[in-house]
Coordinates of C-alpha atoms in Angstrom, one line a residue:
Chain S
G19 CA -92.7 92.4 80.8
D20 CA -93.6 91.9 77.2
S21 CA -95.3 88.7 76.2
V22 CA -97.0 87.1 73.2
T23 CA -99.7 84.5 73.2
Q24 CA -100.6 82.4 70.2
M25 CA -103.2 79.8 69.6
E26 CA -102.1 76.2 70.1
G27 CA -101.4 74.1 67.2
P28 CA -101.3 72.1 65.1
V29 CA -103.8 73.8 62.8
T30 CA -104.8 71.2 60.1
L31 CA -106.5 72.5 56.9
S32 CA -107.3 71.3 53.5
E33 CA -105.9 73.2 50.5
E34 CA -107.8 76.4 49.6
A35 CA -109.3 76.7 53.1
F36 CA -109.3 80.0 55.1
L37 CA -106.7 80.4 57.7
T38 CA -106.7 82.4 61.0
I39 CA -104.0 82.1 63.6
N40 CA -104.7 84.2 66.7
C41 CA -102.1 86.3 68.4
T42 CA -102.4 88.7 71.3
Y43 CA -99.7 90.6 73.1
T44 CA -98.9 92.5 76.3
A45 CA -96.3 95.3 76.1
T46 CA -95.2 98.1 78.3
G47 CA -94.4 100.4 75.4
Y48 CA -95.7 100.8 71.8
P49 CA -94.2 97.9 70.0
S50 CA -94.0 96.9 66.4
L51 CA -95.5 93.5 65.6
F52 CA -94.2 90.8 63.3
W53 CA -95.1 87.4 61.9
Y54 CA -92.2 85.1 61.2
V55 CA -92.4 81.7 59.5
Q56 CA -90.2 78.7 59.9
Y57 CA -90.3 76.1 57.0
P58 CA -89.0 72.6 57.8
G59 CA -85.2 72.6 58.0
E60 CA -84.9 76.3 57.6
G61 CA -84.3 79.4 59.7
L62 CA -87.0 81.9 60.6
Q63 CA -88.0 84.3 57.9
L64 CA -90.0 87.6 58.3
L65 CA -93.5 87.1 56.8
L66 CA -95.0 90.5 57.5
K67 CA -94.9 93.4 60.0
A68 CA -96.9 96.4 61.2
T69 CA -95.4 99.3 63.1
K70 CA -98.4 101.3 64.3
A71 CA -102.1 100.9 65.2
D72 CA -104.4 100.0 62.3
D73 CA -101.4 99.2 60.0
K74 CA -102.0 96.1 57.9
G75 CA -99.0 94.0 57.0
S76 CA -99.3 91.7 54.0
N77 CA -97.1 89.3 52.0
K78 CA -97.6 86.2 49.9
G79 CA -101.4 86.4 50.5
F80 CA -101.1 86.6 54.2
E81 CA -102.4 89.6 56.1
A82 CA -102.5 90.8 59.7
T83 CA -103.8 94.1 61.2
Y84 CA -102.3 95.8 64.3
R85 CA -105.3 96.2 66.6
K86 CA -104.2 98.3 69.6
E87 CA -107.6 98.3 71.3
T88 CA -107.7 94.5 71.4
T89 CA -103.9 94.1 71.6
S90 CA -104.1 91.6 68.7
F91 CA -102.3 90.8 65.5
H92 CA -104.1 87.8 64.0
L93 CA -102.7 86.2 60.8
E94 CA -105.1 85.4 58.0
K95 CA -105.0 83.9 54.5
G96 CA -107.9 83.5 52.2
S97 CA -106.8 80.2 50.5
V98 CA -103.9 78.2 51.9
Q99 CA -101.6 76.0 49.9
V100 CA -99.7 72.8 50.8
S101 CA -96.5 74.9 50.5
D102 CA -97.8 77.1 53.4
S103 CA -97.2 74.2 55.8
A104 CA -94.8 75.6 58.4
V105 CA -94.5 77.0 61.9
Y106 CA -95.7 80.6 62.4
F107 CA -94.4 82.8 65.1
C108 CA -96.0 86.1 66.3
A109 CA -93.5 88.5 67.8
L110 CA -93.2 92.0 69.1
G111 CA -90.2 94.3 69.2
E112 CA -89.3 97.7 70.5
R113 CA -88.0 100.3 68.0
E114 CA -85.4 101.5 70.5
S115 CA -83.6 98.1 70.4
G116 CA -83.7 98.1 66.6
Y117 CA -86.1 95.2 66.9
S118 CA -83.2 92.9 67.8
T119 CA -84.7 91.8 71.1
L120 CA -87.9 90.3 69.8
T121 CA -90.3 88.6 72.1
F122 CA -91.8 85.6 70.4
G123 CA -94.9 83.5 71.0
K124 CA -94.6 79.7 71.2
G125 CA -95.4 79.2 67.5
T126 CA -98.3 77.6 65.7
M127 CA -97.8 74.7 63.4
L128 CA -99.9 74.7 60.2
L129 CA -100.4 71.5 58.2
V130 CA -102.1 71.8 54.9
S131 CA -103.2 68.7 53.1
P132 CA -104.0 68.4 49.3
Chain M
D1 CA -75.2 86.5 48.7
A2 CA -74.8 84.2 51.6
G3 CA -77.3 84.5 54.4
V4 CA -76.6 83.9 58.1
T5 CA -74.5 80.7 58.5
Q6 CA -74.1 78.8 61.7
S7 CA -71.9 75.9 62.8
P8 CA -72.1 73.2 63.8
T9 CA -75.6 72.2 62.8
H10 CA -75.8 69.5 65.4
L11 CA -73.8 68.5 68.5
I12 CA -74.1 66.3 71.5
K13 CA -72.4 67.2 74.9
T14 CA -72.6 65.8 78.4
R15 CA -73.5 67.7 81.5
G16 CA -70.8 69.9 82.9
Q17 CA -69.0 70.3 79.5
Q18 CA -68.6 73.6 77.6
V19 CA -69.7 74.4 74.1
T20 CA -68.9 77.0 71.5
L21 CA -71.3 77.8 68.6
R22 CA -70.4 80.0 65.7
C23 CA -72.2 82.5 63.5
S24 CA -71.4 84.5 60.4
P25 CA -73.9 87.3 59.7
K26 CA -75.4 88.1 56.4
S27 CA -73.2 90.2 54.2
G28 CA -73.5 93.9 55.1
H29 CA -74.8 93.2 58.6
D30 CA -72.9 94.3 61.7
T31 CA -75.2 93.4 64.6
V32 CA -75.7 89.8 65.8
S33 CA -78.2 88.5 68.2
W34 CA -78.5 85.0 69.7
Y35 CA -81.7 83.2 70.6
Q36 CA -82.4 79.9 72.4
Q37 CA -85.4 77.9 71.1
A38 CA -86.4 75.0 73.3
L39 CA -88.6 72.3 71.8
G40 CA -92.1 73.5 71.3
Q41 CA -91.3 77.0 72.4
G42 CA -90.6 80.3 70.6
P43 CA -87.1 81.7 70.5
Q44 CA -85.9 83.5 73.6
F45 CA -83.4 86.4 73.3
I46 CA -80.0 85.7 74.9
F47 CA -77.9 88.7 73.9
Q48 CA -76.9 91.1 71.2
Y49 CA -73.5 92.1 70.0
Y50 CA -72.5 95.3 68.1
E51 CA -69.0 96.7 67.6
E52 CA -67.6 93.7 69.4
E53 CA -69.4 94.5 72.7
E54 CA -72.5 92.9 74.3
R55 CA -75.1 95.6 74.1
Q56 CA -78.2 93.9 75.4
R57 CA -78.8 90.8 77.4
G58 CA -81.9 88.7 78.1
N59 CA -82.6 86.7 81.2
F60 CA -79.8 84.1 80.9
P61 CA -77.2 83.2 83.5
D62 CA -73.5 84.2 83.2
R63 CA -72.8 80.6 82.0
F64 CA -73.9 82.0 78.6
S65 CA -71.3 84.3 77.1
G66 CA -70.4 85.5 73.7
H67 CA -68.0 87.3 71.5
Q68 CA -68.0 89.3 68.3
F69 CA -65.0 89.5 66.1
P70 CA -63.8 92.4 63.9
N71 CA -65.4 90.7 60.8
Y72 CA -68.7 90.8 62.7
S73 CA -68.9 87.0 63.1
S74 CA -69.9 85.9 66.6
E75 CA -69.5 83.0 69.0
L76 CA -71.9 81.8 71.8
N77 CA -70.2 80.0 74.6
V78 CA -72.1 78.0 77.3
N79 CA -70.2 76.6 80.3
A80 CA -71.2 74.0 82.8
L81 CA -73.9 72.6 80.5
L82 CA -77.2 71.5 82.1
L83 CA -79.8 69.1 80.6
G84 CA -82.0 72.2 80.3
D85 CA -79.6 73.8 77.9
S86 CA -80.7 71.3 75.2
A87 CA -82.2 73.5 72.5
L88 CA -81.9 75.0 69.0
Y89 CA -79.6 78.0 69.2
L90 CA -80.4 80.7 66.6
C91 CA -78.2 83.5 65.4
A92 CA -79.8 86.5 63.8
S93 CA -78.2 89.5 62.1
R94 CA -79.2 93.0 60.9
S95 CA -77.6 96.2 59.9
E96 CA -77.3 98.8 62.6
I97 CA -77.9 101.6 60.1
K98 CA -80.7 100.0 58.1
R99 CA -83.2 99.2 60.8
T100 CA -85.9 97.8 58.7
G101 CA -87.4 95.8 61.5
E102 CA -86.3 92.5 59.9
L103 CA -83.9 90.1 61.5
F104 CA -82.2 87.5 59.3
F105 CA -82.0 84.1 61.0
G106 CA -79.6 81.2 60.4
E107 CA -80.9 77.6 60.5
G108 CA -79.5 77.1 64.0
S109 CA -77.3 74.8 65.9
R110 CA -79.1 72.0 67.7
L111 CA -77.5 71.2 71.0
T112 CA -78.3 68.0 72.9
V113 CA -77.0 67.7 76.5
L114 CA -76.9 64.2 77.9

């Protein structure tokens, strides 16, 4: 079955540092890939997505590129802010299900200090 | 525009009891999915409702059941509660027609089973 593996957290960075959160996946089909973010006390929100190989999703300074050859979708940001502190989830979904049946990784907590 | 709302936010039950959780989808959405998020884990898909019927189901026992009402709101019922059912239960909604690849999540109902 489908699965998503993320790097273990927490990831602790100083403000303005470079961020990478690794994500790899296993899928039987040709999924779309997502990053969701969960801020403290809030629900999950879509951060970015990519629907086919070599697509780059981007939002709020975050980027991730769909790499089919390495089955990866690593999240990057050039300069993190304290307000980026949250839990980040990598996920995959099948188009046929309308992306409702997402498969999530375990999440990676990011802590950014001033 | 109200987002996805869930109730109750927190509840405590004892083993063997039954629980009902409620969800109102985002305005304009007609498809509701439920996820279970155990502590330190990513959300796991329970089931999806559309047109008042369960359309897809994840790997959860029959103790987990649901319902969708004509106004698209939904309930999740769990019978014969086990300690392992302690988790954050997330409701997510989307529009069946506008499949953008984004699910909108509520803040969840945190269930503790003693």
